[in-house]
């Protein structure tokens, strides 16, 4: 109305005594690069374990965000619930791992006094994320998602199964892996059943599943790519070398494809790579912009 003073914008203030939150400004003005520890060979065991677990956490969080896009879009209501539950499983895994990463190396993210899970989830840029390319790719049709879940969970299950048997691995990380094993086993089985059902179903469902296999093939090899952190972690007995998971994971997927009357396409001239060292497709930037928007607009807010 004329003459009425505009209302003050609503402000969100951190609760008294809460840790000072990270903001885009404090991260951007940090006096040293994000990954200040440098060469993995020069890291302490705690720093190395933190970075190894961070890759697993980033995979889980980013894929959970993609799966969340299926809510209300799945072909039937049961799948809305199933994919939502898979996403929640992955968010739970990411939260546990992020918390442990902050405990192992509180200096991992410059400008943060007490490194918490929200700092790692909401206040890093795409170059600071360590997830594989497969999980950041845009949502396709339902066959595409089931093929992606099959490849991802097959490799992750093998990684977790080996991690729980790695004597020198971080105890909290091992505990998180042991709990996640049952969840990821369900994810793999769920995807496998759908790939078989679609591949050996109608002409159209078989065509779409074959197309999904071809579209995702360039992102498969990276799932077992040995990055510098994992290589050093495996050498010290702190983690699992990704390449050791390839044979069993590929064998599982191959059997699923056999039953589904599908063939794995031949590898092309290009394969994705470098996600564990911060190299990503442009898709991750869009995903993070949406996922992080509220936290960055109102840092330190609580509900």
C-alpha positions as a Markdown table, in Angstrom:
| # | Residue | x | y | z |
|---|---|---|---|---|
| 1 | Unk | 0.0 | 0.0 | 0.0 |
| 2 | Unk | 1.2 | 3.6 | -0.6 |
| 3 | Unk | 3.1 | 4.9 | 2.3 |
| 4 | Unk | 3.7 | 1.5 | 3.9 |
| 5 | Unk | 7.3 | 0.7 | 4.7 |
| 6 | Unk | 8.6 | -2.5 | 3.1 |
| 7 | Unk | 9.0 | -5.4 | 5.5 |
| 8 | Unk | 12.5 | -6.4 | 6.7 |
| 9 | Unk | 13.6 | -9.6 | 5.0 |
| 10 | Unk | 13.5 | -12.7 | 7.3 |
| 11 | Unk | 16.9 | -13.4 | 8.8 |
| 12 | Unk | 18.2 | -16.8 | 9.9 |
| 13 | Unk | 20.7 | -16.6 | 12.8 |
| 14 | Unk | 22.7 | -19.6 | 14.2 |
| 15 | Unk | 21.7 | -20.7 | 17.6 |
| 16 | Unk | 23.9 | -19.4 | 20.5 |
| 17 | Unk | 26.9 | -21.6 | 21.0 |
| 18 | Unk | 26.6 | -23.3 | 17.6 |
| 19 | Unk | 29.8 | -23.9 | 15.6 |
| 20 | Unk | 30.6 | -21.1 | 13.2 |
| 21 | Unk | 29.2 | -22.2 | 9.9 |
| 22 | Unk | 31.1 | -22.4 | 6.6 |
| 23 | Unk | 30.0 | -19.9 | 4.0 |
| 24 | Unk | 31.0 | -19.5 | 0.4 |
| 25 | Unk | 32.9 | -16.4 | 1.4 |
| 26 | Unk | 35.0 | -18.1 | 4.0 |
| 27 | Unk | 35.8 | -21.0 | 1.8 |
| 28 | Unk | 36.7 | -18.8 | -1.2 |
| 29 | Unk | 39.0 | -16.7 | 0.9 |
| 30 | Unk | 40.8 | -19.6 | 2.5 |
| 31 | Unk | 44.6 | -19.0 | 2.6 |
| 32 | Unk | 45.4 | -22.4 | 1.3 |
| 33 | Unk | 44.0 | -24.9 | -1.3 |
| 34 | Unk | 41.3 | -27.3 | -0.2 |
| 35 | Unk | 43.4 | -30.4 | -0.5 |
| 36 | Unk | 46.4 | -29.0 | 1.4 |
| 37 | Unk | 47.8 | -32.4 | 2.3 |
| 38 | Unk | 49.1 | -32.8 | -1.2 |
| 39 | Unk | 50.7 | -36.1 | -2.3 |
| 40 | Unk | 48.8 | -39.1 | -0.6 |
| 41 | Unk | 52.2 | -40.6 | 0.2 |
| 42 | Unk | 52.9 | -37.7 | 2.5 |
| 43 | Unk | 49.6 | -37.9 | 4.4 |
| 44 | Unk | 49.2 | -39.3 | 7.8 |
| 45 | Unk | 47.0 | -42.4 | 8.2 |
| 46 | Unk | 44.2 | -40.3 | 9.5 |
| 47 | Unk | 44.4 | -37.8 | 6.6 |
| 48 | Unk | 44.5 | -40.7 | 4.1 |
| 49 | Unk | 41.6 | -42.5 | 5.6 |
| 50 | Unk | 39.6 | -39.3 | 5.6 |
| 51 | Unk | 40.1 | -38.8 | 1.9 |
| 52 | Unk | 39.5 | -42.5 | 1.1 |
| 53 | Unk | 36.2 | -42.5 | 3.0 |
| 54 | Unk | 35.2 | -39.1 | 1.5 |
| 55 | Unk | 35.1 | -40.6 | -2.0 |
| 56 | Unk | 32.7 | -43.3 | -0.8 |
| 57 | Unk | 30.6 | -40.7 | 0.9 |
| 58 | Unk | 30.4 | -38.4 | -2.2 |
| 59 | Unk | 29.3 | -41.3 | -4.4 |
| 60 | Unk | 26.5 | -42.1 | -1.9 |
| 61 | Unk | 25.3 | -38.5 | -1.5 |
| 62 | Unk | 25.4 | -37.6 | -5.2 |
| 63 | Unk | 23.6 | -40.8 | -6.3 |
| 64 | Unk | 21.0 | -40.3 | -3.5 |
| 65 | Unk | 20.3 | -36.8 | -5.0 |
| 66 | Unk | 19.7 | -38.3 | -8.4 |
| 67 | Unk | 17.5 | -41.1 | -7.1 |
| 68 | Unk | 15.4 | -38.5 | -5.2 |
| 69 | Unk | 14.4 | -37.1 | -8.6 |
| 70 | Unk | 12.4 | -40.2 | -9.2 |
| 71 | Unk | 9.9 | -39.5 | -6.5 |
| 72 | Unk | 6.5 | -39.2 | -8.3 |
| 73 | Unk | 8.1 | -40.1 | -11.6 |
| 74 | Unk | 8.6 | -43.9 | -11.2 |
| 75 | Unk | 6.4 | -46.2 | -13.3 |
| 76 | Unk | 4.4 | -47.4 | -10.3 |
| 77 | Unk | 3.9 | -46.2 | -6.7 |
| 78 | Unk | 5.9 | -49.1 | -5.3 |
| 79 | Unk | 8.9 | -47.9 | -7.2 |
| 80 | Unk | 8.5 | -44.4 | -5.9 |
| 81 | Unk | 8.8 | -45.9 | -2.4 |
| 82 | Unk | 11.6 | -48.3 | -3.3 |
| 83 | Unk | 13.8 | -45.7 | -5.0 |
| 84 | Unk | 13.1 | -43.2 | -2.2 |
| 85 | Unk | 14.2 | -45.8 | 0.3 |
| 86 | Unk | 17.4 | -46.6 | -1.6 |
| 87 | Unk | 18.2 | -42.9 | -1.7 |
| 88 | Unk | 17.6 | -42.7 | 2.1 |
| 89 | Unk | 20.0 | -45.6 | 2.6 |
| 90 | Unk | 22.7 | -43.8 | 0.7 |
| 91 | Unk | 22.1 | -40.5 | 2.5 |
| 92 | Unk | 22.5 | -42.4 | 5.8 |
| 93 | Unk | 25.8 | -43.9 | 4.6 |
| 94 | Unk | 27.0 | -40.5 | 3.5 |
| 95 | Unk | 26.2 | -38.9 | 6.8 |
| 96 | Unk | 28.0 | -41.5 | 8.8 |
| 97 | Unk | 31.1 | -41.2 | 6.6 |
| 98 | Unk | 31.1 | -37.4 | 6.4 |
| 99 | Unk | 31.0 | -37.2 | 10.2 |
| 100 | Unk | 33.9 | -39.6 | 10.5 |
| 101 | Unk | 35.9 | -37.7 | 7.8 |
| 102 | Unk | 35.6 | -34.6 | 9.9 |
| 103 | Unk | 36.8 | -36.4 | 13.0 |
| 104 | Unk | 39.8 | -37.9 | 11.2 |
| 105 | Unk | 40.9 | -34.6 | 9.6 |
| 106 | Unk | 39.2 | -31.5 | 11.0 |
| 107 | Unk | 41.5 | -29.3 | 8.8 |
| 108 | Unk | 40.4 | -30.9 | 5.5 |
| 109 | Unk | 38.2 | -27.9 | 4.6 |
| 110 | Unk | 39.8 | -24.6 | 5.1 |
| 111 | Unk | 37.9 | -21.9 | 7.0 |
| 112 | Unk | 35.9 | -24.3 | 9.1 |
| 113 | Unk | 36.5 | -24.5 | 12.9 |
| 114 | Unk | 34.6 | -27.8 | 13.5 |
| 115 | Unk | 34.2 | -29.9 | 10.3 |
| 116 | Unk | 30.6 | -31.3 | 10.2 |
| 117 | Unk | 28.7 | -33.3 | 7.7 |
| 118 | Unk | 26.8 | -30.2 | 6.4 |
| 119 | Unk | 30.1 | -28.4 | 5.6 |
| 120 | Unk | 31.2 | -31.3 | 3.4 |
| 121 | Unk | 27.8 | -31.7 | 1.8 |
| 122 | Unk | 26.8 | -28.1 | 1.2 |
| 123 | Unk | 29.9 | -25.9 | 1.1 |
| 124 | Unk | 32.2 | -27.6 | -1.4 |
| 125 | Unk | 32.4 | -26.9 | -5.1 |
| 126 | Unk | 32.2 | -29.5 | -7.8 |
| 127 | Unk | 36.0 | -29.6 | -8.1 |
| 128 | Unk | 36.1 | -30.5 | -4.4 |
| 129 | Unk | 33.8 | -33.5 | -4.7 |
| 130 | Unk | 35.3 | -36.9 | -5.2 |
| 131 | Unk | 32.5 | -39.0 | -6.7 |
| 132 | Unk | 32.5 | -41.1 | -9.8 |
| 133 | Unk | 31.0 | -39.7 | -13.0 |
| 134 | Unk | 28.4 | -42.5 | -13.2 |
| 135 | Unk | 26.4 | -41.2 | -10.2 |
| 136 | Unk | 26.2 | -37.5 | -11.3 |
| 137 | Unk | 24.8 | -38.2 | -14.8 |
| 138 | Unk | 21.2 | -36.9 | -15.5 |
| 139 | Unk | 18.2 | -39.1 | -14.9 |
| 140 | Unk | 17.2 | -41.1 | -17.9 |
| 141 | Unk | 14.3 | -43.5 | -18.3 |
| 142 | Unk | 13.5 | -46.2 | -15.8 |
| 143 | Unk | 15.7 | -48.8 | -17.7 |
| 144 | Unk | 18.6 | -46.4 | -17.6 |
| 145 | Unk | 18.2 | -46.0 | -13.8 |
| 146 | Unk | 18.1 | -49.8 | -13.2 |
| 147 | Unk | 21.2 | -50.4 | -15.3 |
| 148 | Unk | 23.0 | -47.6 | -13.5 |
| 149 | Unk | 22.0 | -48.9 | -10.1 |
| 150 | Unk | 23.1 | -52.4 | -11.1 |
| 151 | Unk | 26.6 | -51.3 | -12.1 |
| 152 | Unk | 27.0 | -49.0 | -9.1 |
| 153 | Unk | 25.8 | -51.4 | -6.5 |
| 154 | Unk | 27.7 | -54.3 | -7.9 |
| 155 | Unk | 31.0 | -52.5 | -7.6 |
| 156 | Unk | 30.1 | -50.9 | -4.2 |
| 157 | Unk | 29.1 | -54.2 | -2.7 |
| 158 | Unk | 32.5 | -55.7 | -3.6 |
| 159 | Unk | 34.3 | -52.7 | -2.2 |
| 160 | Unk | 32.4 | -52.9 | 1.1 |
| 161 | Unk | 32.8 | -56.6 | 1.4 |
| 162 | Unk | 36.6 | -56.2 | 1.1 |
| 163 | Unk | 36.7 | -53.1 | 3.3 |
| 164 | Unk | 35.2 | -55.0 | 6.3 |
| 165 | Unk | 38.0 | -57.5 | 6.0 |
| 166 | Unk | 40.8 | -54.9 | 5.8 |
| 167 | Unk | 42.4 | -55.1 | 9.2 |
| 168 | Unk | 44.1 | -51.7 | 9.1 |
| 169 | Unk | 41.0 | -49.8 | 7.9 |
| 170 | Unk | 39.4 | -47.2 | 10.2 |
| 171 | Unk | 37.2 | -48.9 | 12.7 |
| 172 | Unk | 34.3 | -46.5 | 12.3 |
| 173 | Unk | 34.5 | -46.7 | 8.5 |
| 174 | Unk | 34.5 | -50.5 | 8.8 |
| 175 | Unk | 31.4 | -50.4 | 11.0 |
| 176 | Unk | 29.6 | -48.1 | 8.4 |
| 177 | Unk | 30.6 | -50.5 | 5.6 |
| 178 | Unk | 29.3 | -53.5 | 7.6 |
| 179 | Unk | 25.9 | -51.9 | 8.1 |
| 180 | Unk | 25.8 | -50.7 | 4.4 |
| 181 | Unk | 26.5 | -54.2 | 3.1 |
| 182 | Unk | 23.0 | -55.4 | 3.7 |
| 183 | Unk | 21.5 | -52.2 | 2.2 |
| 184 | Unk | 23.6 | -52.3 | -0.9 |
| 185 | Unk | 23.0 | -56.1 | -1.4 |
| 186 | Unk | 19.3 | -55.2 | -1.6 |
| 187 | Unk | 20.0 | -52.3 | -4.0 |
| 188 | Unk | 21.9 | -54.7 | -6.3 |
| 189 | Unk | 19.2 | -57.4 | -6.1 |
| 190 | Unk | 16.5 | -54.9 | -6.8 |
| 191 | Unk | 18.3 | -53.5 | -9.9 |
| 192 | Unk | 19.1 | -57.0 | -11.1 |
| 193 | Unk | 15.5 | -58.2 | -11.0 |
| 194 | Unk | 14.3 | -55.1 | -12.9 |
| 195 | Unk | 17.1 | -55.5 | -15.6 |
| 196 | Unk | 16.1 | -59.1 | -16.1 |
| 197 | Unk | 12.4 | -58.2 | -16.2 |
| 198 | Unk | 12.9 | -55.4 | -18.7 |
| 199 | Unk | 15.6 | -57.1 | -20.8 |
| 200 | Unk | 13.6 | -60.3 | -21.3 |
| 201 | Unk | 10.2 | -58.5 | -21.4 |
| 202 | Unk | 8.6 | -56.7 | -24.4 |
| 203 | Unk | 10.4 | -55.7 | -27.5 |
| 204 | Unk | 10.3 | -52.0 | -26.3 |
| 205 | Unk | 11.6 | -52.7 | -22.8 |
| 206 | Unk | 14.4 | -54.8 | -24.2 |
| 207 | Unk | 15.3 | -52.1 | -26.7 |
| 208 | Unk | 15.4 | -49.5 | -23.9 |
| 209 | Unk | 17.5 | -51.6 | -21.6 |
| 210 | Unk | 20.0 | -52.3 | -24.4 |
| 211 | Unk | 20.2 | -48.6 | -25.1 |
| 212 | Unk | 20.8 | -47.9 | -21.4 |
| 213 | Unk | 23.7 | -50.3 | -21.4 |
| 214 | Unk | 25.2 | -48.6 | -24.3 |
| 215 | Unk | 24.7 | -45.1 | -22.9 |
| 216 | Unk | 26.3 | -46.0 | -19.5 |
| 217 | Unk | 29.1 | -48.1 | -20.8 |
| 218 | Unk | 31.6 | -45.2 | -20.9 |
| 219 | Unk | 31.1 | -44.6 | -17.2 |
| 220 | Unk | 31.7 | -48.2 | -16.0 |
| 221 | Unk | 35.4 | -48.5 | -16.2 |
| 222 | Unk | 35.9 | -45.6 | -13.8 |
| 223 | Unk | 34.2 | -47.6 | -11.0 |
| 224 | Unk | 37.3 | -49.7 | -10.8 |
| 225 | Unk | 39.8 | -47.0 | -11.6 |
| 226 | Unk | 42.8 | -46.8 | -9.2 |
| 227 | Unk | 43.2 | -43.2 | -8.0 |
| 228 | Unk | 46.2 | -42.0 | -6.0 |
| 229 | Unk | 44.4 | -41.9 | -2.6 |
| 230 | Unk | 42.9 | -45.4 | -2.9 |
| 231 | Unk | 46.2 | -46.8 | -4.2 |
| 232 | Unk | 48.1 | -45.4 | -1.2 |
| 233 | Unk | 45.4 | -46.4 | 1.2 |
| 234 | Unk | 45.5 | -50.0 | -0.1 |
| 235 | Unk | 49.3 | -50.1 | 0.1 |
| 236 | Unk | 49.1 | -49.2 | 3.8 |
| 237 | Unk | 46.2 | -51.5 | 4.5 |
| 238 | Unk | 43.7 | -48.7 | 5.1 |
| 239 | Unk | 41.4 | -49.2 | 2.1 |
| 240 | Unk | 40.5 | -51.3 | -0.9 |
| 241 | Unk | 42.1 | -51.0 | -4.3 |
| 242 | Unk | 39.3 | -50.3 | -6.7 |
| 243 | Unk | 40.7 | -52.5 | -9.5 |
| 244 | Unk | 40.4 | -55.5 | -7.2 |
| 245 | Unk | 36.6 | -55.2 | -7.3 |
| 246 | Unk | 36.3 | -55.3 | -11.1 |
| 247 | Unk | 36.3 | -59.1 | -11.8 |
| 248 | Unk | 33.6 | -60.0 | -9.3 |
| 249 | Unk | 31.4 | -57.0 | -10.1 |
| 250 | Unk | 31.6 | -57.6 | -13.9 |
| 251 | Unk | 30.9 | -61.3 | -13.4 |
| 252 | Unk | 27.7 | -60.5 | -11.5 |
| 253 | Unk | 26.5 | -58.1 | -14.0 |
| 254 | Unk | 27.3 | -60.5 | -16.9 |
| 255 | Unk | 25.2 | -63.2 | -15.3 |
| 256 | Unk | 22.3 | -60.8 | -14.9 |
| 257 | Unk | 22.6 | -59.8 | -18.6 |
| 258 | Unk | 22.7 | -63.4 | -19.6 |
| 259 | Unk | 19.4 | -64.1 | -17.9 |
| 260 | Unk | 18.0 | -60.9 | -19.3 |
| 261 | Unk | 19.0 | -62.0 | -22.8 |
| 262 | Unk | 21.1 | -58.9 | -23.2 |
| 263 | Unk | 24.7 | -58.3 | -24.2 |
| 264 | Unk | 27.1 | -55.9 | -22.7 |
| 265 | Unk | 28.2 | -53.4 | -25.5 |
| 266 | Unk | 31.8 | -53.1 | -26.5 |
| 267 | Unk | 33.8 | -50.4 | -24.9 |
| 268 | Unk | 33.9 | -47.2 | -27.0 |
| 269 | Unk | 36.8 | -44.8 | -27.7 |
| 270 | Unk | 36.2 | -42.7 | -24.6 |
| 271 | Unk | 35.7 | -43.5 | -21.0 |
| 272 | Unk | 35.0 | -41.2 | -18.1 |
| 273 | Unk | 37.7 | -40.8 | -15.5 |
| 274 | Unk | 39.2 | -38.5 | -12.8 |
| 275 | Unk | 36.1 | -38.2 | -10.5 |
| 276 | Unk | 38.2 | -39.2 | -7.5 |
| 277 | Unk | 40.6 | -36.3 | -8.2 |
| 278 | Unk | 38.0 | -33.6 | -8.7 |
| 279 | Unk | 37.4 | -33.8 | -12.5 |
| 280 | Unk | 33.7 | -34.0 | -13.3 |
| 281 | Unk | 31.2 | -33.5 | -16.1 |
| 282 | Unk | 29.2 | -30.3 | -16.2 |
| 283 | Unk | 26.2 | -32.2 | -14.8 |
| 284 | Unk | 27.6 | -32.2 | -11.2 |
| 285 | Unk | 27.6 | -28.4 | -11.1 |
| 286 | Unk | 23.9 | -28.2 | -11.8 |
| 287 | Unk | 23.1 | -31.0 | -9.3 |
| 288 | Unk | 25.1 | -29.2 | -6.5 |
| 289 | Unk | 23.5 | -25.8 | -7.3 |
| 290 | Unk | 20.1 | -27.3 | -6.6 |
| 291 | Unk | 21.1 | -29.4 | -3.7 |
| 292 | Unk | 23.1 | -26.7 | -1.9 |
| 293 | Unk | 21.0 | -23.7 | -2.7 |
| 294 | Unk | 19.1 | -23.4 | 0.7 |
| 295 | Unk | 22.2 | -24.1 | 2.8 |
| 296 | Unk | 24.2 | -21.5 | 1.0 |
| 297 | Unk | 21.4 | -18.9 | 1.0 |
| 298 | Unk | 20.9 | -19.3 | 4.8 |
| 299 | Unk | 24.2 | -20.6 | 6.3 |
| 300 | Unk | 23.8 | -21.6 | 9.9 |
| 301 | Unk | 20.0 | -21.7 | 9.8 |
| 302 | Unk | 18.1 | -24.3 | 11.9 |
| 303 | Unk | 14.6 | -25.5 | 11.7 |
